[in-house]
Amino acid sequence: MQSLLKNIWLKYTQTCVFCAKPDKNNICANCIADLPWLTHTCTICALPLLSTATHLICKNCIQQKPRFNRVIAAFNYSFPIDVAVTKSKKEQARHHLNWLSYLLLTKLAGSYSSSSMPEVIIPVPISAKKKLYKGYNQTEQLAKAISGRLNIAYDDHVLTKIKDTPAQATLSAKQRKTNLIGAFSAHKHPYLHVAIVDDVLTTGSTANELAKVLKDSGAKTIDIWVIARTPI
């Protein structure tokens, strides 16, 4: 009976989220090909560049190099990725993180050798107040999924958000740059090469502040892994 129920459950849940064709990763090859993959970006911050650009470091990174070392982003933040990411922030739609994490992994696979992977995966933390209110942090779920697939350590105790700040999405680009100053702290840790996992990167203010805190606490290399990158 248990085996029968498992087969019935798999039959009705392992389907593509877009076209409903059976697929163990919840997204089929045809729909994957239609997604807004990032293909021509800044080698540091993953900002989308014009296809004709020959210099692969954007002017922002040239003018002020970020504290993080590089960003790996799978997609442009456009339809349908923007809708899926927004829905995944709600616990009842966390199933979207299954296929989003799977596709981010395909991007990561072409970005590292087996010996150059980070030692640990750390999610972007949210404040205790916000987590109590939401009951859920989607970056933790995303980081756990990726950690399990890559067999890399997951650690959500290194970084803490100590200030309850306004959501970055509600602020202007100028306000975002100062909103998170002093908002995070890092506990003692042994890691030199860290991957920080978030869902979307826009101005890079969150990633920059987290990289600063981690490097001040002894880390040497900070990679940022995100589902999507927005144009600034």
XYZ file of C-alpha atoms in Angstrom:
232
model
C 0.000 0.000 0.000
C 2.778 2.430 0.927
C 4.538 1.824 -2.381
C 1.283 2.360 -4.283
C 0.597 5.647 -2.488
C 4.153 6.809 -3.183
C 3.754 6.073 -6.893
C 0.437 7.942 -7.015
C 1.966 10.939 -5.207
C 4.968 11.033 -7.544
C 2.718 10.782 -10.588
C 0.782 13.896 -9.605
C 3.559 16.010 -8.100
C 6.596 15.440 -10.333
C 5.396 17.432 -13.292
C 6.654 20.548 -15.026
C 5.367 23.690 -13.295
C 4.706 25.319 -16.650
C 3.372 22.695 -19.037
C 2.478 19.864 -16.605
C 4.534 17.238 -18.452
C 6.000 14.566 -16.145
C 9.452 15.575 -14.923
C 11.346 14.615 -11.778
C 12.831 18.112 -11.447
C 9.454 19.864 -11.833
C 10.521 21.554 -15.078
C 10.952 19.986 -18.507
C 13.729 20.558 -21.031
C 11.532 22.539 -23.431
C 10.454 24.983 -20.748
C 14.013 25.277 -19.438
C 15.135 26.404 -22.886
C 12.515 29.174 -22.908
C 13.633 30.746 -19.615
C 15.547 34.085 -19.537
C 19.028 32.683 -18.892
C 21.861 35.135 -18.266
C 24.521 34.707 -20.918
C 26.541 37.930 -21.203
C 27.377 39.512 -17.868
C 29.963 41.338 -15.803
C 32.450 38.740 -14.542
C 32.324 40.248 -11.054
C 28.732 41.293 -10.284
C 26.853 39.434 -13.082
C 25.181 42.626 -14.289
C 23.611 41.937 -17.712
C 25.683 43.540 -20.466
C 24.898 44.378 -24.058
C 25.611 41.449 -26.329
C 28.051 43.658 -28.233
C 30.091 44.544 -25.128
C 33.678 43.325 -25.310
C 34.793 44.477 -21.846
C 33.308 42.019 -19.382
C 33.640 44.116 -16.240
C 30.902 46.689 -15.827
C 31.672 50.341 -15.135
C 30.271 50.079 -11.605
C 32.769 47.377 -10.645
C 35.589 49.294 -12.311
C 34.742 52.476 -10.405
C 34.228 50.698 -7.080
C 35.165 47.039 -6.791
C 32.671 45.115 -4.630
C 33.758 43.419 -1.437
C 32.523 40.076 -2.754
C 34.615 38.255 -5.356
C 31.971 37.273 -7.881
C 28.308 36.633 -8.459
C 26.867 33.553 -10.151
C 23.327 34.273 -11.333
C 21.219 31.943 -13.441
C 18.595 34.292 -14.884
C 17.519 37.769 -15.767
C 14.892 38.891 -13.295
C 12.053 38.818 -15.795
C 8.970 36.719 -16.521
C 8.416 33.971 -15.457
C 11.362 33.917 -13.040
C 10.240 37.105 -11.297
C 6.807 35.603 -10.620
C 8.241 32.303 -9.348
C 10.716 34.044 -7.032
C 8.015 36.313 -5.637
C 5.739 33.344 -4.982
C 8.566 31.364 -3.341
C 8.813 33.998 -0.606
C 5.513 32.643 0.712
C 5.720 29.322 2.493
C 2.732 27.877 0.683
C 4.606 28.309 -2.621
C 7.968 26.985 -1.468
C 7.737 24.175 -4.050
C 9.094 26.642 -6.607
C 12.435 26.485 -4.811
C 12.818 22.866 -5.966
C 13.170 23.653 -9.644
C 14.793 27.056 -9.085
C 17.582 25.456 -7.050
C 17.988 22.722 -9.670
C 18.463 25.301 -12.432
C 20.867 27.402 -10.381
C 22.910 24.226 -9.938
C 23.170 23.795 -13.705
C 24.643 27.306 -13.858
C 27.070 26.570 -11.032
C 28.234 23.364 -12.690
C 29.837 25.340 -15.496
C 31.407 27.876 -13.156
C 33.596 25.714 -10.897
C 35.965 22.807 -10.984
C 35.556 20.150 -8.312
C 38.504 21.601 -6.385
C 37.415 25.243 -6.517
C 34.024 24.942 -4.845
C 33.397 26.934 -1.651
C 33.747 25.190 1.699
C 30.339 26.221 2.953
C 26.979 27.583 1.821
C 25.409 30.323 3.948
C 21.921 31.802 3.416
C 21.199 35.512 3.630
C 19.727 35.912 7.128
C 16.608 37.840 8.027
C 15.920 39.455 11.387
C 14.432 37.378 14.198
C 11.382 39.652 14.168
C 10.785 39.152 10.458
C 11.308 35.401 10.660
C 8.848 35.177 13.542
C 6.312 37.126 11.499
C 6.844 35.136 8.272
C 7.694 31.804 9.874
C 9.923 31.088 6.919
C 13.098 32.296 5.202
C 13.187 31.259 1.541
C 16.961 31.767 1.262
C 17.483 29.127 3.954
C 15.388 26.642 2.008
C 17.190 27.494 -1.215
C 20.628 27.154 0.399
C 19.707 23.832 2.018
C 18.533 22.422 -1.313
C 21.751 23.446 -3.047
C 23.897 22.203 -0.162
C 22.266 18.791 -0.340
C 22.688 18.488 -4.098
C 26.346 19.604 -4.047
C 27.283 17.840 -0.807
C 28.760 21.069 0.565
C 28.338 22.084 4.199
C 25.389 24.322 5.085
C 25.748 26.762 7.984
C 23.055 29.212 9.045
C 24.748 30.163 12.326
C 27.623 32.264 10.965
C 25.629 35.317 9.913
C 22.980 37.091 11.955
C 20.855 40.086 11.069
C 20.946 42.268 14.164
C 18.899 45.198 12.868
C 15.337 45.000 11.579
C 15.576 47.148 8.455
C 13.041 48.064 5.758
C 12.899 45.579 2.876
C 15.396 46.486 0.161
C 12.710 46.093 -2.509
C 10.790 49.016 -1.002
C 13.722 51.444 -1.243
C 15.406 53.483 -3.959
C 18.856 52.471 -5.219
C 20.410 55.283 -3.170
C 18.588 54.232 0.009
C 19.572 50.582 -0.479
C 23.259 51.466 -0.309
C 22.983 52.691 3.285
C 19.981 50.735 4.600
C 21.997 47.666 5.623
C 25.127 49.286 7.041
C 25.705 47.673 10.425
C 22.708 45.375 10.006
C 24.660 42.085 10.090
C 27.174 40.402 12.347
C 29.337 37.309 11.912
C 30.141 34.734 14.577
C 33.521 33.076 14.799
C 33.986 30.561 11.988
C 36.752 28.547 10.247
C 35.764 29.258 6.624
C 38.019 30.841 3.998
C 35.870 30.359 0.885
C 32.157 31.026 1.349
C 29.123 31.002 -0.947
C 26.267 33.264 0.136
C 22.896 32.216 -1.289
C 20.119 34.706 -2.055
C 17.188 34.730 -4.459
C 17.754 38.035 -6.312
C 20.599 40.540 -6.603
C 19.784 44.120 -7.595
C 22.200 46.820 -6.422
C 24.396 44.328 -4.586
C 24.106 46.241 -1.306
C 23.102 43.177 0.721
C 25.838 41.033 -0.823
C 28.417 43.772 -0.288
C 27.570 44.238 3.382
C 27.575 40.495 4.056
C 30.914 40.091 2.257
C 32.398 42.891 4.375
C 31.249 41.251 7.612
C 32.551 37.836 6.546
C 35.918 39.136 5.382
C 36.304 41.109 8.599
C 35.765 37.816 10.425
C 38.467 35.966 8.485
C 36.989 34.745 5.177
C 39.103 35.394 2.085
C 36.816 34.608 -0.865
C 33.104 35.384 -0.998
C 30.967 34.152 -3.884
C 27.325 35.177 -4.244
C 24.897 32.634 -5.703
C 21.509 33.946 -6.793
C 18.588 32.781 -8.875
C 18.295 36.057 -10.753
C 20.040 39.360 -11.432
C 18.213 42.586 -12.184
C 19.509 45.432 -14.317
C 20.309 48.408 -12.062
